Coordinates of C-alpha atoms in Angstrom, one line a residue:
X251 CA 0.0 0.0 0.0
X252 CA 1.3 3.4 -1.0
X253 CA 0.8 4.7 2.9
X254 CA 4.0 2.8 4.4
X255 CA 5.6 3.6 0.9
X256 CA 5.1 7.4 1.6
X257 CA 8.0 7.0 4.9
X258 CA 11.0 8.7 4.0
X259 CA 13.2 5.1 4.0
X260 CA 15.3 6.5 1.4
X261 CA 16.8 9.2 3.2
X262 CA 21.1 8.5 3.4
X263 CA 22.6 8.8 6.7
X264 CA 24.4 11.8 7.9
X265 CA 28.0 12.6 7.9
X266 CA 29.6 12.8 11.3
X267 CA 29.2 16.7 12.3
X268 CA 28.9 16.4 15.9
X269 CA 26.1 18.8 16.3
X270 CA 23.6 16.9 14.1
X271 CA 21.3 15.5 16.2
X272 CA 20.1 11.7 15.0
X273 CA 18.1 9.6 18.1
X274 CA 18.2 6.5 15.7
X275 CA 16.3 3.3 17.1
X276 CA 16.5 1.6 13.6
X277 CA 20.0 1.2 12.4
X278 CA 19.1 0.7 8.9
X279 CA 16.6 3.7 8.8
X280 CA 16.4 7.6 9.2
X281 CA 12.9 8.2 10.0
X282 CA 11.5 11.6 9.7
X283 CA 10.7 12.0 13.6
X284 CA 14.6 11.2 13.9
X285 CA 15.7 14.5 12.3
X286 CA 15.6 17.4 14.6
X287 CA 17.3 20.9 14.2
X288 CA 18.7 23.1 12.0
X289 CA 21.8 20.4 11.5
X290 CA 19.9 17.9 10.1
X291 CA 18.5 19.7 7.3
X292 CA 20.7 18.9 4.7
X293 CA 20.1 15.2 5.3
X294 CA 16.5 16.1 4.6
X295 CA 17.5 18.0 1.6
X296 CA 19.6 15.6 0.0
X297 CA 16.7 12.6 0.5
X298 CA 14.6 14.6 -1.5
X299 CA 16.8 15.6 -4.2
X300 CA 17.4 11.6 -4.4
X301 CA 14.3 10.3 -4.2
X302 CA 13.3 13.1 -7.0
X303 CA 16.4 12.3 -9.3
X304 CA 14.9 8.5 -8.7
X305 CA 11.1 9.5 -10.1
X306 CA 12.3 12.2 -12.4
X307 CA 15.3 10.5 -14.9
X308 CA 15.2 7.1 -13.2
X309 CA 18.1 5.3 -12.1
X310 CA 20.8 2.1 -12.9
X311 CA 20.1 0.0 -9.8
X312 CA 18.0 -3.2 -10.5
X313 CA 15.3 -2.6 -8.0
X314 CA 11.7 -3.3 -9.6
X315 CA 13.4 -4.2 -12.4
X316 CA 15.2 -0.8 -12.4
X317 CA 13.9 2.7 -11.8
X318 CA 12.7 4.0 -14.7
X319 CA 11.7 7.4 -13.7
X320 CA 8.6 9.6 -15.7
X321 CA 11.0 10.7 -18.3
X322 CA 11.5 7.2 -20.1
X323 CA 8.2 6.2 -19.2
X324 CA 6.4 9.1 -20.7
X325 CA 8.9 8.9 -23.6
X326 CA 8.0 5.0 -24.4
X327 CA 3.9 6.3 -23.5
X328 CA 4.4 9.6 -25.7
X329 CA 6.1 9.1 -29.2
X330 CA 9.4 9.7 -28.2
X331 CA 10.9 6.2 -27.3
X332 CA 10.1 2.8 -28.5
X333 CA 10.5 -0.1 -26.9
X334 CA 13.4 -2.2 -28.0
X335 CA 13.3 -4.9 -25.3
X336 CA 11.0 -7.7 -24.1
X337 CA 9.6 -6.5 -20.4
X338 CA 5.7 -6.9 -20.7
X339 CA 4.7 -4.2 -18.7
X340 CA 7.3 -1.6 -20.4
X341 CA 5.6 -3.0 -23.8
X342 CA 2.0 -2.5 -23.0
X343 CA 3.3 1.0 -22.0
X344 CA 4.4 1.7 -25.4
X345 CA 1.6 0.6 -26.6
X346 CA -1.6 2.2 -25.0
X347 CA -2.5 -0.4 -22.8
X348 CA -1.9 0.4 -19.5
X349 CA -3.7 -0.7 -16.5
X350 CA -3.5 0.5 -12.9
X351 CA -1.9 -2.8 -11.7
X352 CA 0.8 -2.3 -14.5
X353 CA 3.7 -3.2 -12.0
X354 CA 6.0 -0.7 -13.6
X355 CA 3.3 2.3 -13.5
X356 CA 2.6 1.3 -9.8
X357 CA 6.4 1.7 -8.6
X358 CA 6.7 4.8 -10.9
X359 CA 3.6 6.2 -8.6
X360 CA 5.3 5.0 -5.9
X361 CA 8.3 6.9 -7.1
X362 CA 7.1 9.6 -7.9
X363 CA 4.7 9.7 -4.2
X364 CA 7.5 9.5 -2.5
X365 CA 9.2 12.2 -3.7
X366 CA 6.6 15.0 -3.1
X367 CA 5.8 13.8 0.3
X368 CA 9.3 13.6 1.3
X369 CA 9.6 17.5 -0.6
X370 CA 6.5 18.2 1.5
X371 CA 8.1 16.5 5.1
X372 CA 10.9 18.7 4.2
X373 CA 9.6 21.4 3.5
X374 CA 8.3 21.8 6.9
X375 CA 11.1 21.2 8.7
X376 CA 12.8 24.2 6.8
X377 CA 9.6 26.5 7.8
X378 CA 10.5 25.0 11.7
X379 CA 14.0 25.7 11.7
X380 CA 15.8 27.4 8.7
X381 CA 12.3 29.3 7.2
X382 CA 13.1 31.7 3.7
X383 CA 16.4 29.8 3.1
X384 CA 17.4 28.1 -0.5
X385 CA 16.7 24.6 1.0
X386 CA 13.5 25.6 2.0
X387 CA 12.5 27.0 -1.0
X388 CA 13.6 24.3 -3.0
X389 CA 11.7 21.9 -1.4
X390 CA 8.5 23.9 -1.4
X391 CA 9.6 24.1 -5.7
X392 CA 10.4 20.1 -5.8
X393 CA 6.5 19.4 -4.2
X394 CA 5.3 21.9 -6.7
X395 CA 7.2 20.0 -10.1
X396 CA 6.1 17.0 -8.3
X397 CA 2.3 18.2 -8.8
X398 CA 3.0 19.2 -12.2
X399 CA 4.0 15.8 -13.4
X400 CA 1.2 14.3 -11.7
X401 CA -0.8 16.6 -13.7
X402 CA 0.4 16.1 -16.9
X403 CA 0.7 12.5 -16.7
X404 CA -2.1 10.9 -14.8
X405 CA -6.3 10.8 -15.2
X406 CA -7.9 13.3 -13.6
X407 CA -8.5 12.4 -9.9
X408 CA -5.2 11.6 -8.4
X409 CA -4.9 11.6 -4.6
X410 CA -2.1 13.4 -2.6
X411 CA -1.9 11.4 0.9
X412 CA 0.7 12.4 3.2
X413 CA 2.9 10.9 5.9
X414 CA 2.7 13.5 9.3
X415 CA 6.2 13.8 11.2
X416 CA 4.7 11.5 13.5
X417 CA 4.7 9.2 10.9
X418 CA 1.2 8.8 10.5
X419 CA -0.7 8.1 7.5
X420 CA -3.2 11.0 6.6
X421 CA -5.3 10.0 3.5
X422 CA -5.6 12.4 0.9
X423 CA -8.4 13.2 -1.1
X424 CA -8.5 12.9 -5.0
X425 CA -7.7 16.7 -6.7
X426 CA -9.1 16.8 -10.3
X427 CA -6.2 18.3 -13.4
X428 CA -7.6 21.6 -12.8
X429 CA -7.0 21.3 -8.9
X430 CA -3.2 19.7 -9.2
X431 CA -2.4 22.8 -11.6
X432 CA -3.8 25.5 -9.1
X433 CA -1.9 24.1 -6.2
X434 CA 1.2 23.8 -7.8
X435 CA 0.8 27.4 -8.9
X436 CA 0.1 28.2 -5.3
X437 CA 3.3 26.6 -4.5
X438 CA 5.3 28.0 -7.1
X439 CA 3.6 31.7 -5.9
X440 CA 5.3 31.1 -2.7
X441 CA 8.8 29.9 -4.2
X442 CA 9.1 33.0 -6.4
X443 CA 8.4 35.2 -3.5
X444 CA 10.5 33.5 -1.2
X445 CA 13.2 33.8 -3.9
X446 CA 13.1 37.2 -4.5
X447 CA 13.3 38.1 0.0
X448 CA 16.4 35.8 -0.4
X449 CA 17.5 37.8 -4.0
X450 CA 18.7 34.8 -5.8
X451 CA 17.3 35.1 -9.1
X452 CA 17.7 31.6 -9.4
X453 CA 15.4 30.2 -7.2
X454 CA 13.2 33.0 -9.0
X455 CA 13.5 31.7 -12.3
X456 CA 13.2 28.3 -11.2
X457 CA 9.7 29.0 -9.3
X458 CA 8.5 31.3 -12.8
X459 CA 9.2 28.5 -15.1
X460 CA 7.2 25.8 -13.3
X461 CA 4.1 28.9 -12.3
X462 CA 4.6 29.3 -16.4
X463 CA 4.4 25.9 -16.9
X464 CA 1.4 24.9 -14.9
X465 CA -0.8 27.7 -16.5
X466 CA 0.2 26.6 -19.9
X467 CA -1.7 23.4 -18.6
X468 CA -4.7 25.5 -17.5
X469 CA -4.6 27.1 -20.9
X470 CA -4.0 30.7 -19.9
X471 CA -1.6 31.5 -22.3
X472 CA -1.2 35.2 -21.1
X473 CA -0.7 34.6 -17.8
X474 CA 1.8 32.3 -18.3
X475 CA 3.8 34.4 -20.5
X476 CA 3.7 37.0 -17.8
X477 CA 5.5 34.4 -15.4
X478 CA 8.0 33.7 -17.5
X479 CA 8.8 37.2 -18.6
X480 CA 12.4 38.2 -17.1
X481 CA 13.5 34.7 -16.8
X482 CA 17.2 34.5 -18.4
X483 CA 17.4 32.5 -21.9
X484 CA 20.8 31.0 -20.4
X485 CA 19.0 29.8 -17.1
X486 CA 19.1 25.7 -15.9
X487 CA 18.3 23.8 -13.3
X488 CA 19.2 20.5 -13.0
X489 CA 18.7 17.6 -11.3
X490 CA 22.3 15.9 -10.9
X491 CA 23.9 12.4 -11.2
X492 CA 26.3 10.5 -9.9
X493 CA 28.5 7.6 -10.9
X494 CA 28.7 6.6 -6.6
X495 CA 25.9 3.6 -6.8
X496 CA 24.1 2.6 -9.2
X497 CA 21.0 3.9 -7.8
X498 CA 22.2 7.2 -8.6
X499 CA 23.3 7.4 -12.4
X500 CA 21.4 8.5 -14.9
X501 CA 18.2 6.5 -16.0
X502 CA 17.7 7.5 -19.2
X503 CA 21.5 6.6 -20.1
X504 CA 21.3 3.8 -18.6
X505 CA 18.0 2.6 -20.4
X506 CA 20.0 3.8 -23.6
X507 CA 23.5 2.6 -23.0
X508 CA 23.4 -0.4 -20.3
X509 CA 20.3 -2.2 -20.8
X510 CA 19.5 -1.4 -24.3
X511 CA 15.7 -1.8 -23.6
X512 CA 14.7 1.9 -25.5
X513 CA 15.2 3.2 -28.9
X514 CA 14.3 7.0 -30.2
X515 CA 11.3 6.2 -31.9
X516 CA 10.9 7.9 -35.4
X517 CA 7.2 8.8 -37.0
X518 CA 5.8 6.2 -34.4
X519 CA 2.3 4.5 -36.0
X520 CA 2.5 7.4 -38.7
X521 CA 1.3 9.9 -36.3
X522 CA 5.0 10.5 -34.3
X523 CA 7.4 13.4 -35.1
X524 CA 11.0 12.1 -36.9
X525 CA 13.0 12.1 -33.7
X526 CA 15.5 9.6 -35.0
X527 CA 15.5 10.6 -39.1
X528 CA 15.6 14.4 -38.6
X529 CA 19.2 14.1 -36.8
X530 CA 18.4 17.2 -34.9
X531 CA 21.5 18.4 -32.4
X532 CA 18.6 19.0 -29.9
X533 CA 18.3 15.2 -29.6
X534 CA 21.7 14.1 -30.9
X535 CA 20.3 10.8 -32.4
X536 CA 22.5 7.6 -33.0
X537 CA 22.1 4.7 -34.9
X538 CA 23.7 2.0 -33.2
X539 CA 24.4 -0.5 -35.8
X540 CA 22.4 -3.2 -33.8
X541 CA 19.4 -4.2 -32.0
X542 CA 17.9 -3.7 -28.8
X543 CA 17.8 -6.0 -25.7
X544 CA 15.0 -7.8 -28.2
X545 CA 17.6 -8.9 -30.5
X546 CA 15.2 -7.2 -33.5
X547 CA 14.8 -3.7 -33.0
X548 CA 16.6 -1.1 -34.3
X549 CA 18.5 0.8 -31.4
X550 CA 18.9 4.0 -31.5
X551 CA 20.4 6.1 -29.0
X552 CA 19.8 9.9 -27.8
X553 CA 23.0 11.5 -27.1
X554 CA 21.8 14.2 -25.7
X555 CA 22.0 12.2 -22.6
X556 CA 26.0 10.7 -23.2
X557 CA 26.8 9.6 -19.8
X558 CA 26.0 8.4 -16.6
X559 CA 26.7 11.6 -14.8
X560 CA 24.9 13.7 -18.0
X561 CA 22.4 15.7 -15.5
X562 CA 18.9 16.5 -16.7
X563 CA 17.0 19.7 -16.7
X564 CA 13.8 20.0 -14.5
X565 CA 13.4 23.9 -15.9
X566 CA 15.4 26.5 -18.4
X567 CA 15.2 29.3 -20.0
X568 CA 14.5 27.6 -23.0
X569 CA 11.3 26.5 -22.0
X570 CA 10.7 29.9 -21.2
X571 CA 10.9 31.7 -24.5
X572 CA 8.8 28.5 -25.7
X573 CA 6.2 29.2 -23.1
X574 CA 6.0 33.2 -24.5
X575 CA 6.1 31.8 -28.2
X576 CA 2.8 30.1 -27.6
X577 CA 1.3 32.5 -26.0
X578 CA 2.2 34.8 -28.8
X579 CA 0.6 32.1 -31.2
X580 CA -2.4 32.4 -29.1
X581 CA -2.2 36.4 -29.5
X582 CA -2.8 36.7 -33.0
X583 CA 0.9 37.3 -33.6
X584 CA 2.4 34.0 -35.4
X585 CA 5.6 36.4 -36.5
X586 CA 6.2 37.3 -32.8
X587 CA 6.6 33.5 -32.5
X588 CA 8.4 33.2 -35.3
X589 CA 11.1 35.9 -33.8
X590 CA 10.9 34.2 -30.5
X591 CA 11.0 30.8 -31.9
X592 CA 14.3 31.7 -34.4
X593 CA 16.2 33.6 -31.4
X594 CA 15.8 30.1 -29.6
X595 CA 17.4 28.5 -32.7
X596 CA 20.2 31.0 -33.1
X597 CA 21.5 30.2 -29.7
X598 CA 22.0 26.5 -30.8
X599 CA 23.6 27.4 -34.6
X600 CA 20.1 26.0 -36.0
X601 CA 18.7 27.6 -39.3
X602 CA 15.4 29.8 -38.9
X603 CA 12.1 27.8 -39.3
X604 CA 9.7 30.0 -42.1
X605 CA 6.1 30.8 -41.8
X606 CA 4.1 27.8 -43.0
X607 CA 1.1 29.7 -43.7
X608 CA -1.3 28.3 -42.0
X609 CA -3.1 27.8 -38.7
X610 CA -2.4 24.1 -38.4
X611 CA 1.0 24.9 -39.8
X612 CA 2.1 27.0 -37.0
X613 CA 0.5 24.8 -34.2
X614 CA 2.3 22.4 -36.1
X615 CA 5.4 24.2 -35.5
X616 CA 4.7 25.4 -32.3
X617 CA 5.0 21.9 -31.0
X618 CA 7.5 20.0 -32.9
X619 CA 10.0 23.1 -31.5
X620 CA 8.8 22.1 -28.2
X621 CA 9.3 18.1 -28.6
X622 CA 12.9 19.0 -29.8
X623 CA 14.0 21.4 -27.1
X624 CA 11.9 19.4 -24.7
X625 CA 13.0 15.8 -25.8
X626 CA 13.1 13.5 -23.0
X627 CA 12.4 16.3 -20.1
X628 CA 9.1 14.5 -18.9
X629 CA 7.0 17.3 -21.4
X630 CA 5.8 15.9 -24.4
X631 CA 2.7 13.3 -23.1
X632 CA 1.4 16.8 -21.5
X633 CA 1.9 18.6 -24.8
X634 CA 0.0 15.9 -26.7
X635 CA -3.1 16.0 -24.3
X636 CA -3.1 19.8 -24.8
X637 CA -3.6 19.5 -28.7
X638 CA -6.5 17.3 -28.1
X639 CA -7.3 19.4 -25.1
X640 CA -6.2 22.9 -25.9
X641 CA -6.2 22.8 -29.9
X642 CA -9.5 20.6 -30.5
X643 CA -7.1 18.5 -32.3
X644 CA -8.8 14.9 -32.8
X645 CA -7.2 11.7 -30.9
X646 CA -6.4 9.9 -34.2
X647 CA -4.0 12.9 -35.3
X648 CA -1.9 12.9 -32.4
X649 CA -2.4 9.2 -30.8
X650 CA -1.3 6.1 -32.6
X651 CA -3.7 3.7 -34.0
X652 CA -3.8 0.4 -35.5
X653 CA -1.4 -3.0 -35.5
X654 CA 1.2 -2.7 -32.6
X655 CA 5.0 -3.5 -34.2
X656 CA 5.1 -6.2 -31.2
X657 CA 2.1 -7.5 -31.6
X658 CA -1.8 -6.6 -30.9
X659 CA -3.2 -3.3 -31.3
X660 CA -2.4 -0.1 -30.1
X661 CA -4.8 0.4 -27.1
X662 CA -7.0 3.7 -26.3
X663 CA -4.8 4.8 -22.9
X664 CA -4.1 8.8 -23.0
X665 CA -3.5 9.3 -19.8
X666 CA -1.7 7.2 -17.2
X667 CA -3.9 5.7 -14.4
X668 CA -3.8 5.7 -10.8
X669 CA -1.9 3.2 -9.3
X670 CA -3.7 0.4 -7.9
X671 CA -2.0 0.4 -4.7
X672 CA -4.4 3.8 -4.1
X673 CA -7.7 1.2 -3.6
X674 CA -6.2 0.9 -0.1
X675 CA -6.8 5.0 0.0
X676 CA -10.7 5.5 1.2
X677 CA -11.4 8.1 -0.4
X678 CA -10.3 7.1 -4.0
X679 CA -12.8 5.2 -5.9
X680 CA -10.8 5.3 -8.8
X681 CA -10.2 8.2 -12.0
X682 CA -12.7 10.7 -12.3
X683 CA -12.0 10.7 -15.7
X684 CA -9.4 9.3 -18.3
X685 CA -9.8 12.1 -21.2
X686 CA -6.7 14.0 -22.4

């Protein structure tokens, strides 16, 4: 059940600063009610940064199979990644049919659970005994990402229980896509303003991208430019990895590189953009000369993520002009976008994109600039239910259809459900609904 899940296991050990204070009863666990003071705060910090690398880019340990994290699993659910490999639940991923006892979808909900309650736990323990500092504030911007996958990802109805620092179990109740949104937005509201006491535009930008972000979702376009506006083209953060376990390297390398279970899909079903054809320097694409784990398909390789230490981007600048390039679509002014679209380009030696004259054209472009600047940061399944959702774009011109390349039938899955671990949660009777 996802309740003893939620208990921040994860969290390492602290070094041996005398002035920590650790009243440890379990030897091979640092329980949240064993933290206490100032000291201990960057044991809490560093928890949640690992347990968010874990559900963000995944991970190279073996654990359930390994840890895929939301960016390869949204790449195989999107039409980024194929699968190249012969796990059954990683397959019917790729292919649309995904049900809520899926055991990879319930460990990435577990994942990804984990992470914002242990963001949450953290954060107030920073509001007890360090309030306004960085590591507060990026703990109060991890829970807010964390709401913003969940958004993008899963049906509407997802429930956000929480562990107290008493360690109890407090049951949430199910928020509908329009709820997660607003309360990330609240959330990001107070990182930016925490940020800007502290005066580290950093932590600003980082707090405007993810507000921007989360009203894209909501579809005011306006609004969202107006978050973004200020942010620096040249700004990253980034979630880091390491080569010291396993646990810790990059997942979507090592899905790539060590287990060779994923391959940069290219015009997936018909409907797919040409991630692997194109050869864009956004994605880096690389024909390996061989198959996948499957021993038939065709791997190809994104070098955009080239080693096990590569870290990964949870919000940039980049996706900042993006987010003011759509809303300047959505203005009436496609050669605003264009200007904003080509200065993007210019800053990666890429040739300007034209007008294409049309409507659907410039939608067109809109997104295929954001799938390429984008690729594999956990964006483009959200992007694809906002054409259906945002666009009025059908379900046949942005989903694939038809015979599956491993067999069967693409399924009708848009969204990712609820893990089924959440039945032991009261109050969830299961997705309000499934619709892009």
């Amino acid at each position: 059940m996802l309740g003893a899940a939620l208990l921040l296991a994860a969290l390492p050990l602290v070094g041996c600063d005398p002035n920590t204070v650790l009243d440890v009863t379990d030897p091979d666990v640092v329980r949240p009610g064993n933290l206490t003071g100032k000291e201990a705060l960057p044991a809490l910090r560093s928890g949640v940064f690992g347990s968010f690398q874990i559900a963000y880019s995944g991970g190279g340990d073996l654990q359930n199979g390994g840890h895929e994290g939301i960016i390869n699993l949204s790449g195989l659910f999107s039409d980024e990644l194929i699968n190249a490999e012969t796990f059954s639940d990683r397959i019917n991923l790729d292919a649309h049919r995904v049900t809520a006892a899926n055991g990879t979808m319930v460990a990435l909900f577990l994942d990804l659970s984990r992470a914002r309650a242990a963001a949450a736990a953290a954060s107030r323990k920073y509001a007890e005994f360090d309030a306004g500092s960085a590591g507060h504030i990026e703990m109060i911007a991890i829970d807010a990402y964390a709401h913003v996958l969940f958004g993008e990802h899963y049906c509407s109805g997802v429930p956000f229980s929480t562990i107290t620092d008493n360690e109890e179990l407090q049951y949430g109740e199910p928020l509908t896509t329009t709820q997660i949104f607003e309360a990330a937005i609240a959330r990001f509201d107070s990182v930016i303003t925490m940020a800007q006491a502290l005066q580290d535009p950093d932590l600003v930008s980082l707090g405007r991208v993810g507000k921007g972000r989360a009203l894209l979702n909501l579809g005011r376009f306006a609004d969202a430019a107006a978050a973004v506006a200020g942010v620096p083209t040249d700004f990253r953060f980034e979630i880091e990895s390491s080569t010291n376990s396993d646990r810790q390297k990059n997942g979507i390398w090592h899905y790539f590189t060590n287990s060779a279970s994923f391959s940069v899909a290219d015009r997936e079903a018909g409907v797919g953009l040409p991630y692997a054809s194109d050869d864009d320097p956004r994605i880096r694409p690389e024909d390996t000369g061989g198959p996948g784990f499957d021993g038939a398909t065709e791997l190809v390789v994104a070098l955009k993520y080239p080693d096990a230490t590569t870290p990964t981007v949870l919000a940039d600048g980049v996706e900042a002009r993006l987010i003011e390039s759509e809303a300047q679509l959505q203005g009436g002014s496609p050669s605003a976008m264009l200007g904003t679209l080509n200065g993007l380009r210019a800053t990666d030696g890429l040739d300007p994109v034209s007008d294409p004259g049309t409507a659907e054209g410039r939608v067109d472009l809109l997104f295929k600039e954001r799938a390429y600047w984008l690729y594999l940061t956990a964006h483009r399944t959200g992007d694809q239910r906002r054409e259906v959702r945002q666009y009025g774009r059908s379900v046949a011109s942005v989903y694939p259809s038809g015979a599956y390349f491993k067999g069967g039938s693409y399924g009708t899955d848009y969204v990712l459900p609820v893990s089924a671990d959440e039945r032991n949660n009261p109050n969830f009777q299961g997705c309000i609904n499934n619709n892009p």
